[in-house]
CSV table of C-alpha atoms and ligand atoms in Angstrom, one decimal:
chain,number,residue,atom,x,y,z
I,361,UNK,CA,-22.8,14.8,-2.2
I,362,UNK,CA,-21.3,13.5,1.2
I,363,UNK,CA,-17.9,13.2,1.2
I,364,UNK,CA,-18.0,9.4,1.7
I,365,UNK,CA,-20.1,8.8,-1.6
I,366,UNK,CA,-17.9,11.6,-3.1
I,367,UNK,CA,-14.3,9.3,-2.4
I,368,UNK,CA,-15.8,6.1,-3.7
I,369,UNK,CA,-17.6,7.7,-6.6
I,370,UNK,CA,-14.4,9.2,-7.5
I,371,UNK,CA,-12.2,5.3,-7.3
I,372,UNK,CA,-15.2,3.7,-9.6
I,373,UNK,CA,-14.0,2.5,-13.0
I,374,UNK,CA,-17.0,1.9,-16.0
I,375,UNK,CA,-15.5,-0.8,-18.4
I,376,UNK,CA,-17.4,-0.3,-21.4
I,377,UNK,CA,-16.2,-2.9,-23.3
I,378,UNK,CA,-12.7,-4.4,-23.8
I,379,UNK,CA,-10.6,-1.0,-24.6
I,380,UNK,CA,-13.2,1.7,-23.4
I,381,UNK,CA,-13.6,2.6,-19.4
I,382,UNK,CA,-15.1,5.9,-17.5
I,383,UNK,CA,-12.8,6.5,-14.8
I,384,UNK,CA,-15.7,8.5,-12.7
I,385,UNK,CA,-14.1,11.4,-10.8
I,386,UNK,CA,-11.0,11.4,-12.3
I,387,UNK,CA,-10.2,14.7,-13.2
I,388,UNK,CA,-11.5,16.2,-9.5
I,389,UNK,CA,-8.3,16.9,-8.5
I,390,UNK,CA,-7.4,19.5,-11.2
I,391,UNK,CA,-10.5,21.0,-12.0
I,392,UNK,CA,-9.2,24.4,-10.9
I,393,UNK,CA,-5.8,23.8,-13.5
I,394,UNK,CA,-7.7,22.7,-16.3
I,395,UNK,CA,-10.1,25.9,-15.6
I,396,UNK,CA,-7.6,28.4,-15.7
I,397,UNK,CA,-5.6,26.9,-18.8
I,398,UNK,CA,-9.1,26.3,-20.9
I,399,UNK,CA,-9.6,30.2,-20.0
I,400,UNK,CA,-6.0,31.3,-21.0
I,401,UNK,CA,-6.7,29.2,-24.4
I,402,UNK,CA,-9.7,30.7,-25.3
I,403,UNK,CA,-8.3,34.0,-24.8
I,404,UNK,CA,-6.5,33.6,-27.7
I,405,UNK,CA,-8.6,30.9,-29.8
I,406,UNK,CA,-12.3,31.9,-28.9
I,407,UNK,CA,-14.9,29.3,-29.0
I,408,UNK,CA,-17.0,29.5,-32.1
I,409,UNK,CA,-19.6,27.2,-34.2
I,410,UNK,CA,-17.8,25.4,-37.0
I,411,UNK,CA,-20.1,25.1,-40.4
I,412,UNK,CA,-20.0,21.2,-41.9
I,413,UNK,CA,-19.1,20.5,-45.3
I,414,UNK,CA,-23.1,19.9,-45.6
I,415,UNK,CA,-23.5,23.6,-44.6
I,416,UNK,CA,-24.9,23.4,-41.3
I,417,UNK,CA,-23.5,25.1,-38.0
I,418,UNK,CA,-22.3,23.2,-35.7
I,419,UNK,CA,-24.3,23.3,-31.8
I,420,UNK,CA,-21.1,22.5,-30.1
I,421,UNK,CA,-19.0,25.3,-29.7
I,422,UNK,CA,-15.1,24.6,-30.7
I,423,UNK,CA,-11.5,25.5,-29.9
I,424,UNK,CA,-8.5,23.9,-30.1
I,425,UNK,CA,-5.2,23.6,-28.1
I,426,UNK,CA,-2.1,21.6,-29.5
I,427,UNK,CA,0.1,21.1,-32.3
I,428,UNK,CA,-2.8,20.4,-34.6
I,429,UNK,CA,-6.4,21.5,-34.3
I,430,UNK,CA,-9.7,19.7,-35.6
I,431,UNK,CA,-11.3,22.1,-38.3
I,432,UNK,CA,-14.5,22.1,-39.9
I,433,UNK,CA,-15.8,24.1,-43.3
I,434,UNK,CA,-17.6,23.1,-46.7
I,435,UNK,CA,-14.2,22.1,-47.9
I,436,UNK,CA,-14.3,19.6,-45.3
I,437,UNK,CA,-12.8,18.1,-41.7
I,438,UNK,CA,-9.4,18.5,-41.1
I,439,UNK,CA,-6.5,19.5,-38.5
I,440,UNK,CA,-4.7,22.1,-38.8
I,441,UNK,CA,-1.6,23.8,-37.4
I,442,UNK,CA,-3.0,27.5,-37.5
I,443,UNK,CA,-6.5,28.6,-36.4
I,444,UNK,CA,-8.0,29.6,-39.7
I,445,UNK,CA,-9.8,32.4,-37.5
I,446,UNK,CA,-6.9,34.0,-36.3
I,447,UNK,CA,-4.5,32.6,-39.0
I,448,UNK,CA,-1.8,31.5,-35.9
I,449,UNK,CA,-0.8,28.4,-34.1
I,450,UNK,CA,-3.1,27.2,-32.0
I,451,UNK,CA,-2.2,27.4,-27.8
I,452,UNK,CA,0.0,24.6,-26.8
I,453,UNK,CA,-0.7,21.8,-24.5
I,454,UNK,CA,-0.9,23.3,-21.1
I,455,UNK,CA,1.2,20.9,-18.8
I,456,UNK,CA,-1.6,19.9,-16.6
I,457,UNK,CA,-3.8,18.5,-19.9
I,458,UNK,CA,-0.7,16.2,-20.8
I,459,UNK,CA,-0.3,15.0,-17.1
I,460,UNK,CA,-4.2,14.1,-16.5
I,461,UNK,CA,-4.4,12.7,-20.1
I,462,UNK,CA,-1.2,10.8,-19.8
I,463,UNK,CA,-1.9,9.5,-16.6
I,464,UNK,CA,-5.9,8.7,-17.2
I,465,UNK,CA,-4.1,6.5,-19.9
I,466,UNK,CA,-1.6,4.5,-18.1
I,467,UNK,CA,-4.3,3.8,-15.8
I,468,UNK,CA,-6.7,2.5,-18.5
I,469,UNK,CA,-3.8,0.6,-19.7
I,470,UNK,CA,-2.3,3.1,-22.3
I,471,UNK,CA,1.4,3.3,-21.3
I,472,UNK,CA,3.4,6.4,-22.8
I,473,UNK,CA,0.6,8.7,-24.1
I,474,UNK,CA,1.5,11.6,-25.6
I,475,UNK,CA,-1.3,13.4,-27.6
I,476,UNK,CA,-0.8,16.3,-29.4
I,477,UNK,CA,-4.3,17.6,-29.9
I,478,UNK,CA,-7.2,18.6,-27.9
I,479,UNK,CA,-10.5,20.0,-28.9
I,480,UNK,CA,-12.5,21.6,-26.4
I,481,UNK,CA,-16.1,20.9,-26.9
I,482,UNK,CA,-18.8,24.0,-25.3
I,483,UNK,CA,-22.3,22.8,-25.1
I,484,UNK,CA,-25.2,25.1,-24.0
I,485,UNK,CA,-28.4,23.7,-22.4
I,486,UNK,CA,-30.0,21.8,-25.2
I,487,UNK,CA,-26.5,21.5,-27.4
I,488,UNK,CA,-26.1,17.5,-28.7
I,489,UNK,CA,-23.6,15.7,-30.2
I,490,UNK,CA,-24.9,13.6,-33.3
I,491,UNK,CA,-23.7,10.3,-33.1
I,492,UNK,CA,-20.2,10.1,-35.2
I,493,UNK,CA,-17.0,8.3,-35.8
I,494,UNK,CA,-13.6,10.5,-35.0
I,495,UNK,CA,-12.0,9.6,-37.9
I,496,UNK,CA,-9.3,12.3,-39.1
I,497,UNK,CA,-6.7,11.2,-37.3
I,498,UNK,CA,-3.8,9.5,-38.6
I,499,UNK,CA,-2.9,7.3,-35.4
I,500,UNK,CA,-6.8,5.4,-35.3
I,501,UNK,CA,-5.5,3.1,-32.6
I,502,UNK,CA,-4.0,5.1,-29.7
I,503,UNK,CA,-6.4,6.0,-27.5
I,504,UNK,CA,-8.7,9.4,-26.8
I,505,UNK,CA,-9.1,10.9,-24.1
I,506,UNK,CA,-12.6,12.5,-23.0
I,507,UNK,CA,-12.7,15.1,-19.8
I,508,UNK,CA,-16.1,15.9,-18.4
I,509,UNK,CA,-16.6,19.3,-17.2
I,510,UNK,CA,-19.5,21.2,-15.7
I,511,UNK,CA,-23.1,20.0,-16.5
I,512,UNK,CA,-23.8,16.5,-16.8
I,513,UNK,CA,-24.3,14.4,-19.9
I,514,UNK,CA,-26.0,11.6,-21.8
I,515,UNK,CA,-23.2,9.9,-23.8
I,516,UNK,CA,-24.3,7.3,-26.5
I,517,UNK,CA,-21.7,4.6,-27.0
I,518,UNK,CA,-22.1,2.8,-30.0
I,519,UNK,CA,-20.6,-0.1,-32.5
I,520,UNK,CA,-18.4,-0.2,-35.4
I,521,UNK,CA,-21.5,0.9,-38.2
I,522,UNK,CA,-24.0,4.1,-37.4
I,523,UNK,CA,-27.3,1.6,-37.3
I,524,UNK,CA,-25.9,-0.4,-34.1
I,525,UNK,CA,-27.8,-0.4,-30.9
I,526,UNK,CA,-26.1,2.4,-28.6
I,527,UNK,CA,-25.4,2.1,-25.1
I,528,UNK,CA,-26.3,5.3,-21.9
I,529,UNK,CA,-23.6,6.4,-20.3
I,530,UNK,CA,-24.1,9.3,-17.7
I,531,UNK,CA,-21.5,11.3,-17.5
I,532,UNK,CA,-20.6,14.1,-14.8
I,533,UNK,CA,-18.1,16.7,-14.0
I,534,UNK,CA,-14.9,15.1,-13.1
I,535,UNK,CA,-15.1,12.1,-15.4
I,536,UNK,CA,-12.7,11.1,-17.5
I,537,UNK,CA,-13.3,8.1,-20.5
I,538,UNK,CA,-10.4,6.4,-22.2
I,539,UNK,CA,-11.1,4.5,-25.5
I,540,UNK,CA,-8.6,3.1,-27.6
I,541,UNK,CA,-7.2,0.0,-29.7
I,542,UNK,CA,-10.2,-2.6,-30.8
I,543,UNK,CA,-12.7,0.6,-29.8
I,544,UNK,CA,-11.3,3.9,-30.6
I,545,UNK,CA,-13.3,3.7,-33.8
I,546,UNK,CA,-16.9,3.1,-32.1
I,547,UNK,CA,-20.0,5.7,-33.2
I,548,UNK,CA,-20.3,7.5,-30.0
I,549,UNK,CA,-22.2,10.7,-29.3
I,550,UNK,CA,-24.0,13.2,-27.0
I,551,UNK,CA,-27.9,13.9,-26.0
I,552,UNK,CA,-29.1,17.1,-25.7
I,553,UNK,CA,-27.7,18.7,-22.2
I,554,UNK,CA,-30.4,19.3,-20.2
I,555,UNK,CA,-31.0,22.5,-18.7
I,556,UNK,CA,-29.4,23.1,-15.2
I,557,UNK,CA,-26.7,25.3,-13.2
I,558,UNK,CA,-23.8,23.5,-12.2
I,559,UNK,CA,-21.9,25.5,-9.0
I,560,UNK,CA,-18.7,26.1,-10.6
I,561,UNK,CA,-19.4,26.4,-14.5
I,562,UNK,CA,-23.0,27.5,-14.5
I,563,UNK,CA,-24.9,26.8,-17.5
I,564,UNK,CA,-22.6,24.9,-19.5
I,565,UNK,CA,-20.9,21.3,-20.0
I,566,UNK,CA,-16.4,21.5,-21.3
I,567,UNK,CA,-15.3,18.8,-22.6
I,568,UNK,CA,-11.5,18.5,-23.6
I,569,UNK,CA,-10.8,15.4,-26.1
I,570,UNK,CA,-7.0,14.4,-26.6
I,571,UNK,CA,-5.7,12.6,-29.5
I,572,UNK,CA,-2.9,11.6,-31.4
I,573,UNK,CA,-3.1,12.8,-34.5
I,574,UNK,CA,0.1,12.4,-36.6
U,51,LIG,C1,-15.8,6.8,-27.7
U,51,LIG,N1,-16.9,14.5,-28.0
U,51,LIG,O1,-15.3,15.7,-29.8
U,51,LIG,S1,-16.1,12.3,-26.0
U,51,LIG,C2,-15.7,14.6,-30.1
U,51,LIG,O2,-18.5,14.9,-25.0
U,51,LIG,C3,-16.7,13.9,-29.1
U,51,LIG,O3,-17.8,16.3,-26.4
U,51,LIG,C4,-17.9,14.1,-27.1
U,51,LIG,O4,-17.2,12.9,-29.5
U,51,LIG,C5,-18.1,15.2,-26.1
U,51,LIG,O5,-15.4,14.0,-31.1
U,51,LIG,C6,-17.7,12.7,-26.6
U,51,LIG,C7,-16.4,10.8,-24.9
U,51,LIG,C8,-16.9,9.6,-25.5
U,51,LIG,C9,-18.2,9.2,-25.3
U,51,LIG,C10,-18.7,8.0,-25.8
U,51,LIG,C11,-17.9,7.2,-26.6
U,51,LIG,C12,-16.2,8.8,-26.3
U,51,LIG,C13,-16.6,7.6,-26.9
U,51,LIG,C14,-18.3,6.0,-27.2
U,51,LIG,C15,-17.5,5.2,-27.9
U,51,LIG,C16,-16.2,5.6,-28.2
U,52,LIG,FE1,-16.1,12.1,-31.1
């Protein structure tokens, strides 16, 4: 990428609809904090594949930083304060996720955002996202926050019921989406990643999703 097409790809705003943009680039800047916290995190809440209530394992591998964690098992969805694997709280907020979620909000028109959840999504080549509603949150208007990290994507942004048409948005490392109010509760999800090497993350696509949850 020249640098030119690199600083104007990076100022490039998507408006999806009214409430939802990709701020493309966004996250460049702090790729090397966000590394080094998501590391320090999954030292002490590993990654692993959560099992729906239906019984099936999740693709997407999961972990959690904040004061409450999204959990999965054939009780249910849920968040939790403790990590049900290691039966502790799960790893605060590092600093630099509140300050690129905070201010990827102001700038999508979210003044004073303060979540207090993240999930960290792991996909391997081939890993998708079926197409889903986050809906076990308390707060369904503020908005979530969605950091692209390491291979590219295929996201899929939907309507308000499963069967509406869907929408292609790539997505690449350094992006950053903001969706809240009127369309925080759109069916969104993720095609299969396809298989590649990015330069810093190799084969694998992050991505860190902030909510508020309570
Ligand atoms: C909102 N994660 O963890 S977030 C999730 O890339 C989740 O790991 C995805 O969905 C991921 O619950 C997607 C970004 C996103 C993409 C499309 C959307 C959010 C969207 C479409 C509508 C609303
Ligand atoms: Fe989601």
């Amino acid at each position: 990428m020249s640098d030119l097409f690199a600083a104007q790809y990076r100022e490039t705003r998507t408006q999806l609809s009214e409430q939802a943009c990709v701020l493309h680039g966004y996250a460049l800047d702090v790729v090397d904090a966000l590394l080094t916290d998501i590391r320090a995190i999954e030292a002490s809440a590993p990654f692993r594949h959560l099992v729906t209530p239906g019984g099936h394992v999740m693709q997407v591998a999961m972990t959690n930083a904040g004061t409450f964690g999204w959990c999965s098992d054939r009780r249910g969805y849920r968040y939790d304060r403790v990590d049900p694997q290691t039966g502790t709280r799960w790893p605060a907020l590092p600093p630099a996720f509140l300050q690129l979620a905070a201010n990827a909000a102001r700038d999508a028109g979210f003044d004073g955002y303060v979540p207090d959840a993240c999930l960290i999504n792991r996909y391997a080549p081939g890993t998708r996202l079926s197409l889903h509603q986050d809906r076990d949150e308390d707060d369904r208007v503020a908005p979530i926050v969605s950091v692209s990290l390491g291979l590219p994507a295929t996201f899929l942004f939907g309507g308000f019921a499963r069967a509406d048409k869907t929408v292609r948005v790539p997505l690449q490392h350094g992006d950053v989406v903001v969706w809240g109010g009127e369309d925080r509760m759109r069916f969104h999800g993720v095609l299969p990643v396809k298989p590649g090497l990015h330069e810093i993350l190799g084969e694998q696509r992050l991505n860190l999703t902030f909510r508020k949850v309570k």
